[in-house]
CSV table of C-alpha atoms and ligand atoms in Angstrom, one decimal:
chain,number,residue,atom,x,y,z
A,1,UNK,CA,14.6,-19.8,26.8
A,2,UNK,CA,13.8,-23.6,25.7
A,3,UNK,CA,13.7,-23.4,22.0
A,4,UNK,CA,11.4,-24.0,18.7
A,5,UNK,CA,11.3,-27.9,20.0
A,6,UNK,CA,7.5,-26.3,21.9
A,7,UNK,CA,4.5,-26.5,20.2
A,8,UNK,CA,2.6,-23.5,20.4
A,9,UNK,CA,-0.1,-23.9,23.1
A,10,UNK,CA,2.7,-25.0,24.9
A,11,UNK,CA,4.8,-21.4,24.0
A,12,UNK,CA,1.7,-18.7,25.4
A,13,UNK,CA,2.0,-20.7,29.0
A,14,UNK,CA,5.7,-21.0,29.4
A,15,UNK,CA,7.9,-19.2,27.7
A,16,UNK,CA,10.3,-16.6,28.4
A,17,UNK,CA,9.2,-17.4,32.5
A,18,UNK,CA,11.4,-19.7,34.9
A,19,UNK,CA,9.4,-19.2,37.7
A,20,UNK,CA,12.0,-20.6,39.9
A,21,UNK,CA,14.0,-16.8,39.6
A,22,UNK,CA,11.1,-15.7,41.1
A,23,UNK,CA,10.3,-16.7,44.7
A,24,UNK,CA,8.7,-19.7,42.6
A,25,UNK,CA,5.6,-17.8,41.6
A,26,UNK,CA,3.3,-19.6,39.9
A,27,UNK,CA,2.7,-16.8,37.3
A,28,UNK,CA,4.9,-13.5,35.9
A,29,UNK,CA,5.3,-10.7,38.4
A,30,UNK,CA,4.7,-6.7,37.8
A,31,UNK,CA,7.8,-4.7,38.0
A,32,UNK,CA,5.6,-1.7,38.7
A,33,UNK,CA,8.9,0.2,39.0
A,34,UNK,CA,10.4,3.5,36.6
A,35,UNK,CA,13.6,2.4,37.4
A,36,UNK,CA,16.0,0.4,39.4
A,37,UNK,CA,19.2,0.6,41.6
A,38,UNK,CA,22.2,-0.6,40.8
A,39,UNK,CA,24.5,-2.1,43.2
A,40,UNK,CA,27.5,0.6,42.4
A,41,UNK,CA,28.4,3.1,40.1
A,42,UNK,CA,30.4,1.0,38.1
A,43,UNK,CA,27.4,-1.4,37.5
A,44,UNK,CA,25.6,1.5,36.2
A,45,UNK,CA,28.4,2.1,34.0
A,46,UNK,CA,28.0,-1.5,32.6
A,47,UNK,CA,24.0,-1.2,31.9
A,48,UNK,CA,24.9,1.8,30.2
A,49,UNK,CA,27.9,0.7,28.6
A,50,UNK,CA,26.3,-2.4,27.4
A,51,UNK,CA,28.9,-4.5,29.3
A,52,UNK,CA,26.6,-5.2,31.7
A,53,UNK,CA,23.2,-7.0,30.6
A,54,UNK,CA,20.2,-5.8,32.9
A,55,UNK,CA,17.6,-3.6,33.5
A,56,UNK,CA,18.1,0.5,33.4
A,57,UNK,CA,15.4,2.5,33.2
A,58,UNK,CA,11.4,0.7,32.7
A,59,UNK,CA,11.6,2.8,28.9
A,60,UNK,CA,14.8,0.5,28.2
A,61,UNK,CA,13.4,-2.8,29.2
A,62,UNK,CA,11.5,-3.3,32.4
A,63,UNK,CA,11.3,-7.4,33.6
A,64,UNK,CA,7.9,-8.2,33.0
A,65,UNK,CA,7.8,-6.5,29.4
A,66,UNK,CA,10.6,-8.7,28.1
A,67,UNK,CA,9.1,-12.2,29.6
A,68,UNK,CA,5.9,-10.9,27.0
A,69,UNK,CA,8.6,-10.0,24.6
A,70,UNK,CA,10.5,-13.1,24.2
A,71,UNK,CA,7.6,-15.1,24.0
A,72,UNK,CA,6.5,-13.2,21.6
A,73,UNK,CA,9.7,-13.2,19.6
A,74,UNK,CA,9.1,-17.5,20.0
A,75,UNK,CA,5.5,-17.3,18.5
A,76,UNK,CA,6.9,-15.4,15.9
A,77,UNK,CA,9.4,-17.3,15.1
A,78,UNK,CA,11.9,-14.0,15.8
A,79,UNK,CA,14.9,-13.0,16.6
A,80,UNK,CA,13.8,-10.3,19.1
A,81,UNK,CA,10.6,-8.6,20.0
A,82,UNK,CA,10.0,-5.2,22.0
A,83,UNK,CA,6.5,-4.1,23.2
A,84,UNK,CA,5.0,-1.0,22.5
A,85,UNK,CA,2.1,1.3,23.7
A,86,UNK,CA,-0.1,1.0,20.6
A,87,UNK,CA,0.1,-1.2,17.7
A,88,UNK,CA,0.4,2.7,16.6
A,89,UNK,CA,3.4,3.0,18.2
A,90,UNK,CA,4.5,-0.8,16.6
A,91,UNK,CA,3.8,0.4,12.7
A,92,UNK,CA,4.6,4.0,13.1
A,93,UNK,CA,8.5,2.8,14.7
A,94,UNK,CA,9.5,-0.2,11.7
A,95,UNK,CA,8.6,2.3,9.1
A,96,UNK,CA,10.0,5.6,11.0
A,97,UNK,CA,13.5,2.8,11.7
A,98,UNK,CA,12.9,2.1,8.2
A,99,UNK,CA,13.7,5.5,5.8
A,100,UNK,CA,14.3,8.5,5.4
A,101,UNK,CA,13.4,12.0,3.5
A,102,UNK,CA,12.8,11.4,-0.3
A,103,UNK,CA,12.4,7.5,0.4
A,104,UNK,CA,9.4,5.7,-0.7
A,105,UNK,CA,6.4,2.9,0.8
A,106,UNK,CA,5.2,0.1,-1.8
A,107,UNK,CA,1.5,-0.3,0.3
A,108,UNK,CA,-0.6,-2.7,0.4
A,109,UNK,CA,-4.2,-1.5,-1.3
A,110,UNK,CA,-5.8,-1.7,2.2
A,111,UNK,CA,-4.1,-0.9,5.2
A,112,UNK,CA,-5.8,0.1,9.0
A,113,UNK,CA,-7.0,3.6,8.4
A,114,UNK,CA,-4.5,5.0,11.2
A,115,UNK,CA,-1.8,3.5,9.4
A,116,UNK,CA,-2.9,5.2,6.0
A,117,UNK,CA,-3.1,8.7,8.6
A,118,UNK,CA,1.1,8.6,9.6
A,119,UNK,CA,1.5,7.8,5.8
A,120,UNK,CA,-0.5,11.0,5.2
A,121,UNK,CA,1.9,13.0,7.4
A,122,UNK,CA,5.3,11.2,6.7
A,123,UNK,CA,4.9,11.5,2.5
A,124,UNK,CA,3.1,15.6,3.6
A,125,UNK,CA,5.7,16.5,6.3
A,126,UNK,CA,9.3,14.5,6.0
A,127,UNK,CA,8.9,13.5,1.6
A,128,UNK,CA,8.5,10.0,2.7
A,129,UNK,CA,6.3,8.6,-0.5
A,130,UNK,CA,4.1,5.4,-0.7
A,131,UNK,CA,1.4,3.9,-3.5
A,132,UNK,CA,-0.7,1.3,-2.3
A,133,UNK,CA,-1.2,-1.3,-5.3
A,134,UNK,CA,-2.5,-4.1,-5.4
A,135,UNK,CA,-0.1,-7.2,-4.5
A,136,UNK,CA,-2.2,-10.2,-6.9
A,137,UNK,CA,0.8,-11.4,-8.7
A,138,UNK,CA,4.8,-11.0,-9.0
A,139,UNK,CA,4.6,-8.5,-11.8
A,140,UNK,CA,1.9,-6.6,-10.7
A,141,UNK,CA,4.1,-6.1,-7.4
A,142,UNK,CA,7.6,-5.8,-9.6
A,143,UNK,CA,6.3,-2.9,-11.5
A,144,UNK,CA,5.4,-0.3,-9.0
A,145,UNK,CA,9.2,-0.4,-7.4
A,146,UNK,CA,11.2,2.6,-7.6
A,147,UNK,CA,14.4,3.2,-8.0
A,148,UNK,CA,13.6,4.8,-3.9
A,149,UNK,CA,11.6,2.2,-2.4
A,150,UNK,CA,12.8,0.8,0.6
A,151,UNK,CA,10.1,-1.4,1.5
A,152,UNK,CA,6.9,-3.4,1.5
A,153,UNK,CA,4.3,-2.7,3.4
A,154,UNK,CA,1.1,-5.5,3.6
A,155,UNK,CA,-1.8,-6.0,6.1
A,156,UNK,CA,-2.4,-9.9,4.7
A,157,UNK,CA,-6.4,-10.7,5.4
A,158,UNK,CA,-6.4,-6.7,5.0
A,159,UNK,CA,-8.6,-4.6,7.4
A,160,UNK,CA,-11.7,-4.9,6.4
A,161,UNK,CA,-11.7,-6.2,3.0
A,162,UNK,CA,-10.3,-9.1,3.7
A,163,UNK,CA,-8.5,-9.3,0.9
A,164,UNK,CA,-5.0,-11.9,1.0
A,165,UNK,CA,-1.7,-11.6,0.0
A,166,UNK,CA,0.4,-13.7,-1.3
A,167,UNK,CA,3.3,-13.7,1.0
A,168,UNK,CA,5.5,-15.9,-1.0
A,169,UNK,CA,5.4,-13.6,-4.0
A,170,UNK,CA,6.3,-10.0,-1.9
A,171,UNK,CA,9.2,-11.6,-0.6
A,172,UNK,CA,10.6,-13.2,-3.9
A,173,UNK,CA,10.1,-9.5,-5.4
A,174,UNK,CA,11.1,-8.1,-2.2
A,175,UNK,CA,14.1,-10.5,-2.1
A,176,UNK,CA,14.8,-9.4,-5.7
A,177,UNK,CA,15.4,-6.3,-5.0
A,178,UNK,CA,17.0,-5.6,-1.7
A,179,UNK,CA,13.4,-4.4,0.6
A,180,UNK,CA,12.1,-5.3,3.5
A,181,UNK,CA,9.1,-7.0,4.0
A,182,UNK,CA,7.2,-5.7,7.3
A,183,UNK,CA,3.6,-8.1,7.7
A,184,UNK,CA,0.5,-6.6,10.2
A,185,UNK,CA,-0.5,-9.8,11.9
A,186,UNK,CA,-2.9,-8.3,13.8
A,187,UNK,CA,-6.1,-10.5,12.3
A,188,UNK,CA,-4.3,-13.6,12.3
A,189,UNK,CA,-2.8,-13.5,15.0
A,190,UNK,CA,0.9,-15.6,16.1
A,191,UNK,CA,-1.4,-18.2,16.1
A,192,UNK,CA,-2.9,-19.0,12.2
A,193,UNK,CA,0.4,-17.0,10.2
A,194,UNK,CA,3.8,-16.6,11.1
A,195,UNK,CA,4.8,-13.9,8.4
A,196,UNK,CA,8.7,-14.5,9.3
A,197,UNK,CA,8.7,-18.4,8.7
A,198,UNK,CA,8.3,-17.1,5.0
A,199,UNK,CA,10.8,-14.6,5.4
A,200,UNK,CA,9.4,-11.9,6.0
A,201,UNK,CA,11.7,-9.0,8.0
A,202,UNK,CA,9.1,-8.1,10.6
A,203,UNK,CA,5.3,-9.0,11.7
A,204,UNK,CA,4.3,-6.4,13.9
A,205,UNK,CA,0.6,-7.1,15.9
A,206,UNK,CA,-2.2,-4.3,17.7
A,207,UNK,CA,-2.2,-6.2,20.9
A,208,UNK,CA,-5.0,-5.2,21.8
A,209,UNK,CA,-6.7,-7.3,19.0
A,210,UNK,CA,-6.0,-11.6,19.6
A,211,UNK,CA,-3.2,-11.5,21.6
A,212,UNK,CA,-5.0,-9.6,24.2
A,213,UNK,CA,-7.9,-10.9,24.0
A,214,UNK,CA,-10.0,-9.7,26.1
A,215,UNK,CA,-10.9,-5.7,24.5
A,216,UNK,CA,-9.3,-4.3,27.4
A,217,UNK,CA,-5.6,-3.6,26.7
A,218,UNK,CA,-4.5,-1.2,23.1
A,219,UNK,CA,-0.9,-2.5,23.3
A,220,UNK,CA,1.8,-3.4,20.2
A,221,UNK,CA,4.3,-5.9,19.5
A,222,UNK,CA,6.6,-5.9,16.8
A,223,UNK,CA,9.8,-8.7,15.7
A,224,UNK,CA,12.1,-8.9,13.4
A,225,UNK,CA,14.0,-11.7,11.8
A,226,UNK,CA,17.8,-10.2,12.9
A,227,UNK,CA,18.6,-9.9,16.8
A,228,UNK,CA,20.8,-7.1,15.7
A,229,UNK,CA,18.5,-4.5,13.8
A,230,UNK,CA,16.3,-5.4,16.7
A,231,UNK,CA,18.3,-4.6,19.6
A,232,UNK,CA,19.4,-1.3,17.1
A,233,UNK,CA,15.0,-0.7,17.3
A,234,UNK,CA,14.9,-0.4,21.2
A,235,UNK,CA,18.0,0.9,22.0
A,236,UNK,CA,17.4,3.7,19.7
A,237,UNK,CA,13.6,4.6,18.2
A,238,UNK,CA,11.7,3.1,21.3
A,239,UNK,CA,13.8,4.1,23.3
A,240,UNK,CA,13.9,7.9,22.3
A,241,UNK,CA,10.2,7.6,20.9
A,242,UNK,CA,9.1,6.1,23.9
A,243,UNK,CA,6.1,4.2,23.1
A,244,UNK,CA,6.7,1.4,25.8
A,245,UNK,CA,3.7,-0.4,27.5
A,246,UNK,CA,3.6,-0.2,30.7
A,247,UNK,CA,4.1,-3.2,33.0
A,248,UNK,CA,0.4,-3.5,33.8
A,249,UNK,CA,-0.5,-4.3,30.1
A,250,UNK,CA,1.8,-6.5,29.8
A,251,UNK,CA,0.9,-8.6,32.4
A,252,UNK,CA,-2.2,-8.5,30.7
A,253,UNK,CA,-1.5,-9.4,27.6
A,254,UNK,CA,1.2,-12.6,29.0
A,255,UNK,CA,-2.2,-13.3,30.9
A,256,UNK,CA,-4.6,-13.6,27.4
A,257,UNK,CA,-1.5,-14.9,25.4
A,258,UNK,CA,-1.8,-17.5,27.9
A,259,UNK,CA,-5.4,-18.7,26.1
A,260,UNK,CA,-5.1,-17.3,22.2
A,261,UNK,CA,-4.8,-21.2,20.6
A,262,UNK,CA,-7.9,-22.1,22.7
A,263,UNK,CA,-10.0,-19.0,21.4
A,264,UNK,CA,-8.9,-19.5,18.1
A,265,UNK,CA,-10.6,-22.1,17.2
A,266,UNK,CA,-13.2,-21.0,19.1
A,267,UNK,CA,-12.9,-17.3,17.2
A,268,UNK,CA,-12.5,-19.7,13.9
A,269,UNK,CA,-15.7,-22.0,15.0
A,270,UNK,CA,-17.9,-20.2,15.5
A,271,UNK,CA,-16.8,-17.6,11.7
A,272,UNK,CA,-17.2,-21.0,10.5
A,273,UNK,CA,-21.0,-21.5,11.5
A,274,UNK,CA,-22.1,-17.3,11.0
A,275,UNK,CA,-20.3,-17.0,7.3
A,276,UNK,CA,-22.4,-20.5,6.4
A,277,UNK,CA,-25.6,-18.7,7.6
A,278,UNK,CA,-24.3,-15.5,5.7
A,279,UNK,CA,-23.3,-17.0,2.3
A,280,UNK,CA,-26.8,-18.2,2.2
A,281,UNK,CA,-29.5,-14.8,3.1
A,282,UNK,CA,-30.8,-13.0,0.7
A,283,UNK,CA,-30.2,-9.9,2.3
A,284,UNK,CA,-25.7,-10.7,2.3
A,285,UNK,CA,-24.6,-9.7,-0.9
A,286,UNK,CA,-20.6,-11.1,0.0
A,287,UNK,CA,-19.0,-12.7,2.4
A,288,UNK,CA,-15.8,-12.4,2.7
A,289,UNK,CA,-13.7,-14.8,4.8
A,290,UNK,CA,-10.8,-16.1,4.1
A,291,UNK,CA,-10.9,-20.3,4.5
A,292,UNK,CA,-14.5,-20.1,2.4
A,293,UNK,CA,-14.3,-22.9,-0.1
A,294,UNK,CA,-15.8,-20.4,-3.5
A,295,UNK,CA,-13.2,-17.5,-2.1
A,296,UNK,CA,-11.4,-17.1,-5.3
A,297,UNK,CA,-7.9,-16.3,-2.3
A,298,UNK,CA,-8.7,-20.0,-1.1
A,299,UNK,CA,-5.4,-21.5,-2.0
A,300,UNK,CA,-3.0,-17.9,-0.8
A,301,UNK,CA,-5.2,-18.7,3.0
A,302,UNK,CA,-4.4,-22.4,2.6
A,303,UNK,CA,-0.7,-21.7,2.0
A,304,UNK,CA,-0.4,-19.2,4.3
A,305,UNK,CA,-2.7,-19.8,7.0
A,306,UNK,CA,-3.4,-22.5,9.5
A,307,UNK,CA,-7.6,-21.4,9.6
A,308,UNK,CA,-9.7,-18.5,9.1
A,309,UNK,CA,-9.8,-16.6,12.3
A,310,UNK,CA,-12.4,-14.8,14.1
A,311,UNK,CA,-13.3,-12.0,11.6
A,312,UNK,CA,-15.7,-12.0,8.5
A,313,UNK,CA,-16.1,-9.0,5.9
A,314,UNK,CA,-20.1,-8.9,3.9
A,315,UNK,CA,-22.2,-6.5,1.4
A,316,UNK,CA,-25.6,-6.1,2.9
A,317,UNK,CA,-28.5,-5.3,0.0
A,318,UNK,CA,-28.1,-1.6,-0.6
A,319,UNK,CA,-26.1,1.5,0.8
A,320,UNK,CA,-25.2,3.0,4.3
A,321,UNK,CA,-28.5,3.1,5.7
A,322,UNK,CA,-29.6,-0.3,5.2
A,323,UNK,CA,-25.7,-1.1,6.6
A,324,UNK,CA,-26.7,0.9,9.5
A,325,UNK,CA,-30.3,-0.2,10.1
A,326,UNK,CA,-29.1,-4.0,10.2
A,327,UNK,CA,-26.5,-2.6,12.9
A,328,UNK,CA,-29.0,-0.7,15.2
A,329,UNK,CA,-31.4,-3.9,14.4
A,330,UNK,CA,-28.8,-5.8,16.2
A,331,UNK,CA,-29.1,-6.3,20.4
A,332,UNK,CA,-26.9,-8.7,21.7
A,333,UNK,CA,-23.2,-7.9,19.0
A,334,UNK,CA,-22.0,-5.0,20.5
A,335,UNK,CA,-20.8,-1.6,17.3
A,336,UNK,CA,-18.0,-1.1,18.3
A,337,UNK,CA,-14.2,-0.8,16.6
A,338,UNK,CA,-11.5,-3.4,17.5
A,339,UNK,CA,-11.8,-6.7,17.0
A,340,UNK,CA,-10.8,-9.9,18.6
A,341,UNK,CA,-12.7,-9.6,21.9
A,342,UNK,CA,-15.0,-12.1,23.6
A,343,UNK,CA,-17.5,-9.9,22.5
A,344,UNK,CA,-18.8,-9.8,19.0
A,345,UNK,CA,-18.7,-6.9,17.7
A,346,UNK,CA,-19.9,-5.2,14.0
A,347,UNK,CA,-18.4,-2.0,12.8
A,348,UNK,CA,-19.1,-0.3,9.5
A,349,UNK,CA,-15.7,0.4,8.0
A,350,UNK,CA,-16.9,3.7,5.6
A,351,UNK,CA,-17.5,5.5,8.6
A,352,UNK,CA,-15.2,4.3,11.2
A,353,UNK,CA,-12.3,2.4,11.2
A,354,UNK,CA,-11.7,3.9,7.6
A,355,UNK,CA,-13.1,7.5,7.7
A,356,UNK,CA,-10.2,8.9,7.2
A,357,UNK,CA,-9.0,8.2,3.8
A,358,UNK,CA,-10.9,9.8,0.6
A,359,UNK,CA,-13.8,8.3,-0.1
A,360,UNK,CA,-12.2,7.8,-3.6
A,361,UNK,CA,-8.9,6.2,-1.6
A,362,UNK,CA,-11.4,3.9,0.0
A,363,UNK,CA,-13.3,2.5,-2.5
A,364,UNK,CA,-9.9,2.2,-4.6
A,365,UNK,CA,-9.5,-0.3,-1.1
A,366,UNK,CA,-12.5,-1.6,-1.8
A,367,UNK,CA,-14.6,-0.5,1.2
A,368,UNK,CA,-18.0,0.4,-0.7
A,369,UNK,CA,-20.9,1.9,2.4
A,370,UNK,CA,-22.9,-1.1,1.9
A,371,UNK,CA,-19.8,-3.4,3.6
A,372,UNK,CA,-19.7,-4.0,6.9
A,373,UNK,CA,-17.0,-5.7,9.5
A,374,UNK,CA,-17.9,-8.4,11.9
A,375,UNK,CA,-15.5,-10.2,14.4
A,376,UNK,CA,-16.9,-13.4,15.5
A,377,UNK,CA,-16.4,-13.5,19.5
A,378,UNK,CA,-16.7,-16.4,22.4
A,379,UNK,CA,-20.6,-17.4,22.2
A,380,UNK,CA,-22.0,-19.7,22.0
A,381,UNK,CA,-22.6,-19.3,17.7
A,382,UNK,CA,-26.7,-20.2,18.0
A,383,UNK,CA,-27.4,-16.9,20.0
A,384,UNK,CA,-25.1,-14.6,17.9
A,385,UNK,CA,-27.0,-16.4,14.1
A,386,UNK,CA,-30.1,-16.7,16.5
A,387,UNK,CA,-29.4,-12.5,16.4
A,388,UNK,CA,-28.1,-11.9,12.8
A,389,UNK,CA,-31.9,-13.4,12.2
A,390,UNK,CA,-33.4,-11.1,14.3
A,391,UNK,CA,-31.7,-7.9,12.6
A,392,UNK,CA,-32.1,-9.1,8.2
A,393,UNK,CA,-36.0,-10.0,9.8
A,394,UNK,CA,-36.6,-6.5,11.0
A,395,UNK,CA,-34.9,-5.0,8.1
A,396,UNK,CA,-37.3,-7.3,5.9
A,397,UNK,CA,-40.3,-6.1,8.4
A,398,UNK,CA,-39.3,-2.2,7.4
A,399,UNK,CA,-38.8,-3.5,3.7
A,400,UNK,CA,-42.3,-3.8,3.6
A,401,UNK,CA,-43.4,-1.0,5.6
A,402,UNK,CA,-42.0,0.6,2.8
A,403,UNK,CA,-43.0,-0.8,-0.5
A,404,UNK,CA,-46.5,0.1,1.2
B,1,LCS,N1,-3.3,-2.6,12.9
B,1,LCS,C1,-4.4,-3.7,12.3
B,1,LCS,C2,-4.9,-4.1,11.0
B,1,LCS,C3,-5.2,-2.5,12.7
B,1,LCS,O1,-6.5,-3.5,12.8
B,1,LCS,C4,-5.3,-1.9,14.4
B,1,LCS,C5,-6.2,-1.5,14.9
B,1,LCS,C6,-3.9,-0.8,13.9
B,1,LCS,C7,-2.6,-1.4,13.2
B,1,LCS,C8,-3.4,0.2,15.6
B,1,LCS,O2,-3.6,-0.8,17.1
B,1,LCS,P1,-3.8,0.3,18.3
B,1,LCS,O3,-2.9,0.6,17.6
B,1,LCS,O4,-5.3,0.1,17.8
B,1,LCS,O5,-3.6,-0.6,18.3
B,1,LCS,N2,-7.0,-1.7,13.9
B,1,LCS,C9,-8.8,-1.3,14.6
B,1,LCS,C10,-9.6,-1.5,14.2
B,1,LCS,O6,-9.7,-2.4,12.9
B,1,LCS,N3,-11.0,-1.0,14.8
B,1,LCS,O7,-10.3,-0.5,15.7
B,1,LCS,C11,-9.0,-0.1,16.2
């Protein structure tokens, strides 16, 4: 509607909505309707044939959902966007759109547990194979390409190890081989990273996370760099698989998006304070955060992200028991999967988000039993630091008791 000239902090508030077309309503109305009546049978015919724009039936498009899609399209610098009832619906829709039986997908060595589950189903039932590889250099990616490879699927930062993948390298290789690139941008949000500007073809989000930001919606978003292809996905894959979002959930995302920039800044500044603490704690072995000067991938982070965001992973000295003991010793920080909420959340990937991944593959992804993922929320950082310190203190007491 307004073009690319506005800053992101303004786009998240205004893009895609014209209050004059809605009785001056400052906020976007919720079009809580399944269908839309036509003025005439002819109009119905024209809407169905695509000769006239306008709503038909909410699975094919809804005005509230449309505002969300337009806003996301601009935020990710795309040409088309689609909203879904979950992040996994966005993942499955784009992967099914890009592949057919016999094809091969090249993936980063770490991916969200349910994306791994989806790829396993695609392999077992439809002979769409995949390889999980370290994408450290262009050569490494190039070597793994097979004649039947059709796309490269990337998470960066990877859930939950925070490993980064150089998107410029991936795009260079993909262009040489005519492959589509899909990036799951959930961990950065569109505020910190825009893969389409680097030459990626599709970006998707679990909008459940930072985009909504309030822990009360499950939703997904897909943005593409080709309008015709996105229209095709809407009118084939999304229409027929039906993984759409409800108007009310779209409205919650529109509301959540308005504060994405301020939330991401606070998530980041809180994470930086916790990072400094964790890095110096004697019971912490290793800390993984994109914008950590000691991170060997810091240069990649700076090239493709504008800040580090709210997620920190770390390994604790010991194994599963110590990790679980630490988590049980916290009081303010909640033990829960998901991320990007106002509340700080902690989870144990080996036994929670990535428990579906067989142990050998899980370890190859870097998910050890002592790895803990922290989604740093919006609370006062001193209160979070005190909670972490209290939990470490309890561990030390137990350690002493055990030694006695
Ligand atoms: N992609 C990533 C990177 C994710 O982290 C998730 C969910 C999804 C896709 C799927 O999105 P959903 O369908 O749940 O909206 N990640 C979760 C996690 O790390 N903890 O709980 C869910």
